[in-house]
XYZ file of C-alpha atoms in Angstrom:
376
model
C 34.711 -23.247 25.653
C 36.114 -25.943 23.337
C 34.647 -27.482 20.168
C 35.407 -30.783 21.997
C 32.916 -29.542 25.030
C 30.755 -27.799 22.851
C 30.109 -31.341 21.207
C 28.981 -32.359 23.645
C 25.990 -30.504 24.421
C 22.664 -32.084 23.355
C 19.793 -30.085 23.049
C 16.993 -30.803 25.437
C 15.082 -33.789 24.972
C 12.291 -32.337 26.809
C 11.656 -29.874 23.994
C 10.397 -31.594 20.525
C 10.513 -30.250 17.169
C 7.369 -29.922 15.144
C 7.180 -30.089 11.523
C 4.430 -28.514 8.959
C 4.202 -30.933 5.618
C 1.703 -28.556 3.428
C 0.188 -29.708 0.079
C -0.849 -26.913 -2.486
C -2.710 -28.734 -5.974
C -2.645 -24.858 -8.142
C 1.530 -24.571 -7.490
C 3.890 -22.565 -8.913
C 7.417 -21.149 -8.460
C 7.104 -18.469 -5.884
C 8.158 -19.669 -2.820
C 6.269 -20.485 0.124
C 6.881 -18.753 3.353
C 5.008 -19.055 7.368
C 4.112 -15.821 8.764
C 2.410 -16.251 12.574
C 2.257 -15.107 16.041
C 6.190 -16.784 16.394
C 7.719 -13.869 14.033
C 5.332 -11.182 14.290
C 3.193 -12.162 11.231
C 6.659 -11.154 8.640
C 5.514 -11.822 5.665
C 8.590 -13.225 3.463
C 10.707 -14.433 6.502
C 13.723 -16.491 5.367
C 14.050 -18.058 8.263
C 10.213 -19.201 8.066
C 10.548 -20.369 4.415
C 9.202 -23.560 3.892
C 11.022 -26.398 1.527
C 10.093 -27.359 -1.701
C 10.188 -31.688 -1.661
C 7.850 -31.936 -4.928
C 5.803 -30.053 -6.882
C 2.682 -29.155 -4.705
C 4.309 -30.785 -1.953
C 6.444 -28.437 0.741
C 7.741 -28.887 4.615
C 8.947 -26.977 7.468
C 10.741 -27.916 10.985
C 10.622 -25.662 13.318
C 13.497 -24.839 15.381
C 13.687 -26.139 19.380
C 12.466 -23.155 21.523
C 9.777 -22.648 24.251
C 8.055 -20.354 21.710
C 7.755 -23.053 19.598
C 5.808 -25.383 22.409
C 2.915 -22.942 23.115
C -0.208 -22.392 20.631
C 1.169 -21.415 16.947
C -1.538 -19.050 15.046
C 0.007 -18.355 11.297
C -0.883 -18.580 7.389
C 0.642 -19.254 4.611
C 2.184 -16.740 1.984
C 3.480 -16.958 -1.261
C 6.002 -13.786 0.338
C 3.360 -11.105 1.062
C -0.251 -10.265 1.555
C -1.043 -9.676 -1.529
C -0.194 -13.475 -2.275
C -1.514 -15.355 0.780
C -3.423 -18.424 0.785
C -7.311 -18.150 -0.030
C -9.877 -21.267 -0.506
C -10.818 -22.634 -3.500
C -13.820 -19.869 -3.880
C -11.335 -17.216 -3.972
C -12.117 -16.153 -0.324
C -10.077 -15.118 2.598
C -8.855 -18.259 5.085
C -8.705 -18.119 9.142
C -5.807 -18.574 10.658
C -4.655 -21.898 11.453
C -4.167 -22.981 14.860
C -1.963 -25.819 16.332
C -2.415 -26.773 19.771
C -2.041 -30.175 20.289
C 1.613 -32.310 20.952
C 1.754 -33.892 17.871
C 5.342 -33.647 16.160
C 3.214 -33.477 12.428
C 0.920 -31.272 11.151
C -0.550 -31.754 7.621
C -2.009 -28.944 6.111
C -3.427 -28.105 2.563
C -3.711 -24.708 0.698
C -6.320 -24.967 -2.316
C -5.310 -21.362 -3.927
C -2.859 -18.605 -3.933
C -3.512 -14.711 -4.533
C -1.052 -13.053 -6.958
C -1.683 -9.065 -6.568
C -4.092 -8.994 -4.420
C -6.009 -11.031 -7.162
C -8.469 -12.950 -7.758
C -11.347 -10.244 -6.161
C -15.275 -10.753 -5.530
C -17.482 -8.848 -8.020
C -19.733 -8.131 -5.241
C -17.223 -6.230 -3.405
C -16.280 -3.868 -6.070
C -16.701 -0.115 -5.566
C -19.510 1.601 -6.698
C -17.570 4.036 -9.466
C -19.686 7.405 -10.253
C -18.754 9.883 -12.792
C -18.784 13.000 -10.548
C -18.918 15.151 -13.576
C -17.332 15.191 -17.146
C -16.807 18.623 -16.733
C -16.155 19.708 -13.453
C -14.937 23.195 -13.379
C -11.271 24.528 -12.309
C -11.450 28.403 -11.762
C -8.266 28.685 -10.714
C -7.039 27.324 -14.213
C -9.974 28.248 -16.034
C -10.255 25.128 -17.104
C -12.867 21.734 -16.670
C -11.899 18.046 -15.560
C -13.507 14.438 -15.665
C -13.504 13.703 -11.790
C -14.645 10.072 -10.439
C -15.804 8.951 -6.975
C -15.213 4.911 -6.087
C -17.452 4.468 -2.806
C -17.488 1.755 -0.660
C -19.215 -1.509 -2.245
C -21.868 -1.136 0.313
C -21.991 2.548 0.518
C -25.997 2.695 -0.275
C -26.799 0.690 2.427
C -24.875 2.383 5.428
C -24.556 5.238 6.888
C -21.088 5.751 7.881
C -18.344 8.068 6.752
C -15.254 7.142 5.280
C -11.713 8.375 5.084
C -11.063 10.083 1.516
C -8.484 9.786 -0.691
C -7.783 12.138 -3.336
C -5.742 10.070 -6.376
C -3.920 12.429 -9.597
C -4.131 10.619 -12.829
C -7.490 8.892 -12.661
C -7.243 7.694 -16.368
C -5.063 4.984 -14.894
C -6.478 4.091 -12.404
C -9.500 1.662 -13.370
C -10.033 1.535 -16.591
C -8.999 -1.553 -18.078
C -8.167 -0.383 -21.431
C -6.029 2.591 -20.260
C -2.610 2.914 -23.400
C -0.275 2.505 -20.285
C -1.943 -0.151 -17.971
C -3.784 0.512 -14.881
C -3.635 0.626 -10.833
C -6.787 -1.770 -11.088
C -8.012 -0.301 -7.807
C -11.315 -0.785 -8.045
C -10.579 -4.521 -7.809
C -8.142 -4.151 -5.457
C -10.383 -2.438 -3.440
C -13.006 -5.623 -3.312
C -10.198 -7.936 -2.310
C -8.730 -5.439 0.577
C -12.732 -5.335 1.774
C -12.192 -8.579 2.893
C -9.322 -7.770 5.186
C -10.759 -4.703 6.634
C -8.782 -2.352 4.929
C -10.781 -1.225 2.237
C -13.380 1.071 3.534
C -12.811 4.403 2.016
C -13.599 6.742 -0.551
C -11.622 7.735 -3.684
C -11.753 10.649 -5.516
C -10.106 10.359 -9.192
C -8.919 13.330 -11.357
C -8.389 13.238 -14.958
C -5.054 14.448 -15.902
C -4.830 17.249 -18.490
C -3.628 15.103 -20.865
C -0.928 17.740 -22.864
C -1.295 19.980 -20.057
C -0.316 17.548 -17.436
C 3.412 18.282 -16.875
C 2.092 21.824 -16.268
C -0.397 21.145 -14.218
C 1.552 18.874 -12.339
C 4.793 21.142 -11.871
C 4.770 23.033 -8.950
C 6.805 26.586 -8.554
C 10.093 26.765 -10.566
C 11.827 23.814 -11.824
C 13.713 22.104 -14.955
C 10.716 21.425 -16.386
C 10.081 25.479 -16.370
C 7.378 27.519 -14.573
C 4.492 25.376 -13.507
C 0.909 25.848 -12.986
C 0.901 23.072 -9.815
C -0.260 25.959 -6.600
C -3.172 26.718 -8.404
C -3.911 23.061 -9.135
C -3.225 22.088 -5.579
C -5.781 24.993 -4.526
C -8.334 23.434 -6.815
C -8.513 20.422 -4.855
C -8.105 21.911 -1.226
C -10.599 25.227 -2.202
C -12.904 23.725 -4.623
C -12.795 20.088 -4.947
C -13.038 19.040 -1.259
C -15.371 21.767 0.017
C -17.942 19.934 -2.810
C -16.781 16.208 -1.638
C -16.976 16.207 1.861
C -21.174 17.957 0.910
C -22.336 15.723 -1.190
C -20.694 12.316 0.287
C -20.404 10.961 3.965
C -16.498 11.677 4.699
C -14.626 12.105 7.199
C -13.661 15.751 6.652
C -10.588 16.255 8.952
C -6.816 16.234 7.951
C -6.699 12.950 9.917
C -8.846 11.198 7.601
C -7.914 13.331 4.314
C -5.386 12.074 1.798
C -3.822 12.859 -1.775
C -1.352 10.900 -3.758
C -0.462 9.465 -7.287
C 2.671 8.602 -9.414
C 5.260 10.394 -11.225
C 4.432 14.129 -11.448
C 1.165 13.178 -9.439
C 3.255 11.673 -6.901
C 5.408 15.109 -7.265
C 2.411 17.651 -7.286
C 1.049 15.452 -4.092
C 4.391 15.482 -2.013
C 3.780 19.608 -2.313
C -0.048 19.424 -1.501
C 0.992 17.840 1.882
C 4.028 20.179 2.614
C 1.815 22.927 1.882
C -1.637 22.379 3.082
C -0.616 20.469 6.388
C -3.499 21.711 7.817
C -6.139 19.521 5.050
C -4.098 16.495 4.157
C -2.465 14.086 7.031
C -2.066 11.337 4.329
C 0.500 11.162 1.759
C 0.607 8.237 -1.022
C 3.461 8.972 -3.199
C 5.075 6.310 -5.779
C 7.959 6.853 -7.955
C 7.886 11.058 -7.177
C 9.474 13.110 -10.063
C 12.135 14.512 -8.099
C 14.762 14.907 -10.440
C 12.524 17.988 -11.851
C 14.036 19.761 -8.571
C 16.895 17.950 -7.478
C 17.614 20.891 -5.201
C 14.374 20.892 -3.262
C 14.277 23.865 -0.783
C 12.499 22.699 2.785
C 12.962 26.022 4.382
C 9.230 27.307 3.702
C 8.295 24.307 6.100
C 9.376 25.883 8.758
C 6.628 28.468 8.364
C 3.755 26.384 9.005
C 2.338 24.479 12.101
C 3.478 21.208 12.076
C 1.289 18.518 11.992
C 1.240 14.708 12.591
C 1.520 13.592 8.920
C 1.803 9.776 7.224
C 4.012 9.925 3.992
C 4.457 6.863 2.111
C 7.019 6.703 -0.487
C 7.728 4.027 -3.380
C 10.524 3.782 -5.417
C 11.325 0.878 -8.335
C 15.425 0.015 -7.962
C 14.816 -0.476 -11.869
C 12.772 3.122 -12.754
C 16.599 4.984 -13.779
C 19.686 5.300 -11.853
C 18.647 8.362 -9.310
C 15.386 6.963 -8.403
C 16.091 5.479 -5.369
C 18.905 7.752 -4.740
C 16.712 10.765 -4.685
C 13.379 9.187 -2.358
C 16.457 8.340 0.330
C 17.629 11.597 -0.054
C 14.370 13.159 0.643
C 12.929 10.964 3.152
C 16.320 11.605 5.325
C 15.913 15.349 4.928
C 12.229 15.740 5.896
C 12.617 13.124 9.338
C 16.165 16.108 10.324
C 14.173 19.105 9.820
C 13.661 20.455 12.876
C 10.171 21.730 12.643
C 8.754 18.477 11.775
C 10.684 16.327 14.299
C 8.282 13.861 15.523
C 5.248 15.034 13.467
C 6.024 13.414 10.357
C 6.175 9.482 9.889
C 7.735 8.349 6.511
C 7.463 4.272 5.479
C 9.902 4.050 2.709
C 9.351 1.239 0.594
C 12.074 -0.288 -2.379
C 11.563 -3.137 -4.924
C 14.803 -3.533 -6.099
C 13.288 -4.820 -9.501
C 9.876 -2.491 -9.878
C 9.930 -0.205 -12.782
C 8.756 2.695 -13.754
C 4.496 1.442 -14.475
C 1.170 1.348 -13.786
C 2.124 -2.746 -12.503
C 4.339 -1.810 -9.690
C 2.349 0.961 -8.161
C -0.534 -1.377 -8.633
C 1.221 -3.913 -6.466
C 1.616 -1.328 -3.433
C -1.511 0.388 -3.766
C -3.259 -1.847 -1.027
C 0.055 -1.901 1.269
C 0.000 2.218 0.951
C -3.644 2.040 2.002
C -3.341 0.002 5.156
C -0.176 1.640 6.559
C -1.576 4.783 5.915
C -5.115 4.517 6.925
C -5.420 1.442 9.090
C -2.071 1.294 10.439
C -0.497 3.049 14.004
C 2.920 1.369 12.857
C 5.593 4.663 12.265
C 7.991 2.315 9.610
């Protein structure tokens, strides 16, 4: 075909173009992206990215196409969940609809999350100090260990999923030396979306002891003490959980994870104890301490459907990245866990190596792990 006949092709008159003008008074410079039932609710979809006219003041055309004549359902983002639109209370908005034949659609937007933030106090976790020394016999030693329950935990009687979280100094306390996860807030905003109802079980790290503690089997770091911490929580830690709280008790609903050497000692709790954890949440993992990971003594257990998901910062040191890709291809060829284990690999080329970053992807670990059936 010729550019001369191509030319001459109009597109079809039948078919109009509609156009979104949206006006947002709290603006700033994150862009402003459409995410609805036309894409598959992407969040930070170039081709969905609305144009900046003014300050406050954006538009949109979207392109001809039958899917663009029927009912459009969508929201506005500022690129991701965490930084969707919310009224001017700080709550969660419906979707919008559009319905009618009308070429223009003005909408307005009255606030903007940015992590997950701002949260309602009244959804906050209820956070009890399990004990301040809760005792280890398999390191002869005691730990501070928290519980966050559901904000409305007292006055229900259901049973949760239960997540088991390394490094509970950082997690929710706001004056922690190195920053902190804030997931007791972001717990009270994911409430709101559904996503938030489960437990949390927070260990203290052993402060001088923790690269010990943390360091599983033989590695650069030297001979670690991280079996006979991971047998603390299976033997001795859960057994007392699932009694005294309402969980959900099986592997299904069971999960461990942290950062770091937490994120480490909980890729090995998984691997190990298939049989008690079917969640994984593991950011920035400490693999360098055993760059030559051995996956043979997999092959010796009974494989079991199992969620892993992994978080690396492109800006956390030059074989960060390198070595999550590395694993995540070598668990999804082994054999004996074809099919059985689903990894959701997630990079931000600019995240480094803090408490900020894996505060950022807390909630999206929690719904793709939890309240998710997507594999990727």
């Amino acid at each position: 075909m010729t550019s001369e006949s191509t030319s001459n092709i109009s597109p079809n008159p039948e078919i109009k173009t509609k156009t979104i003008i949206l006006n947002t008074p709290l603006d700033d410079e994150r862009p402003v992206y459409i995410s609805g039932n036309f894409n598959n609710w992407t969040t930070q979809d170039r081709r969905f990215q609305m144009k900046k006219t003014a300050k406050g003041k954006y538009e949109f055309t979207f392109p001809q196409g039958e899917e663009f004549n029927k009912e459009l359902i969508y929201k506005f983002t500022k690129g991701d969940w965490s930084e969707v639109e919310i009224d001017r209370y700080g709550n969660r908005t419906p979707n919008r609809h559009w319905n009618d034949d009308n070429a223009i659609k003005i909408e307005k937007v009255a606030k903007w999350r940015k992590n997950w933030l701002p949260y309602r106090p009244s959804q906050l976790p209820i956070i009890r100090l399990i004990s301040e020394e809760f005792e280890i016999p398999q390191l002869n030693k005691t730990r501070k260990v928290w519980a966050l329950l559901p904000h409305d935990y007292n006055n229900s009687d259901e049973s949760y999923p239960v997540l088991y979280l390394q490094d509970a100094q950082n997690l929710f306390d706001e004056n922690a030396p190195f920053g902190s996860w804030q997931i007791d807030k972001k717990l009270a905003v994911m409430s709101d979306y559904g996503i938030g109802k489960i437990i949390i079980i927070a260990i203290e790290h052993g402060e001088s002891e923790r690269l010990q503690e943390y360091n599983v089997g033989k590695t650069v770091l030297g001979v670690g003490s991280g079996k006979k911490y991971i047998r603390f929580i299976t033997d001795t830690l859960k057994p007392f959980v699932d009694k005294t709280y309402r969980t959900k008790p099986e592997r299904e609903f069971t999960g461990i994870g942290g950062s770091s050497m937490g994120g480490l000692v909980s890729i090995f709790s998984g691997l190990i104890y298939p049989e008690v954890f079917g969640k994984l949440m593991v950011f920035s993992p400490s693999l360098w301490v055993i760059p030559k990971i051995k996956l043979g003594f997999l092959d010796i257990f009974e494989p079991q459907d199992t969620r892993l998901y992994m978080y690396a910062g492109g800006d956390e040191g030059e074989t960060m990245v390198e070595h999550v890709t590395k694993f995540r291809k070598r668990l999804l060829k082994r054999e004996s866990l074809k099919g059985k284990m689903k990894v959701h690999l997630s990079i931000n080329e600019e995240g480094r190596h803090n408490e900020t970053y894996w505060s950022d992807e807390f909630p999206k670990a929690i719904e793709w792990l939890f309240f998710s059936s997507k594999e990727d």
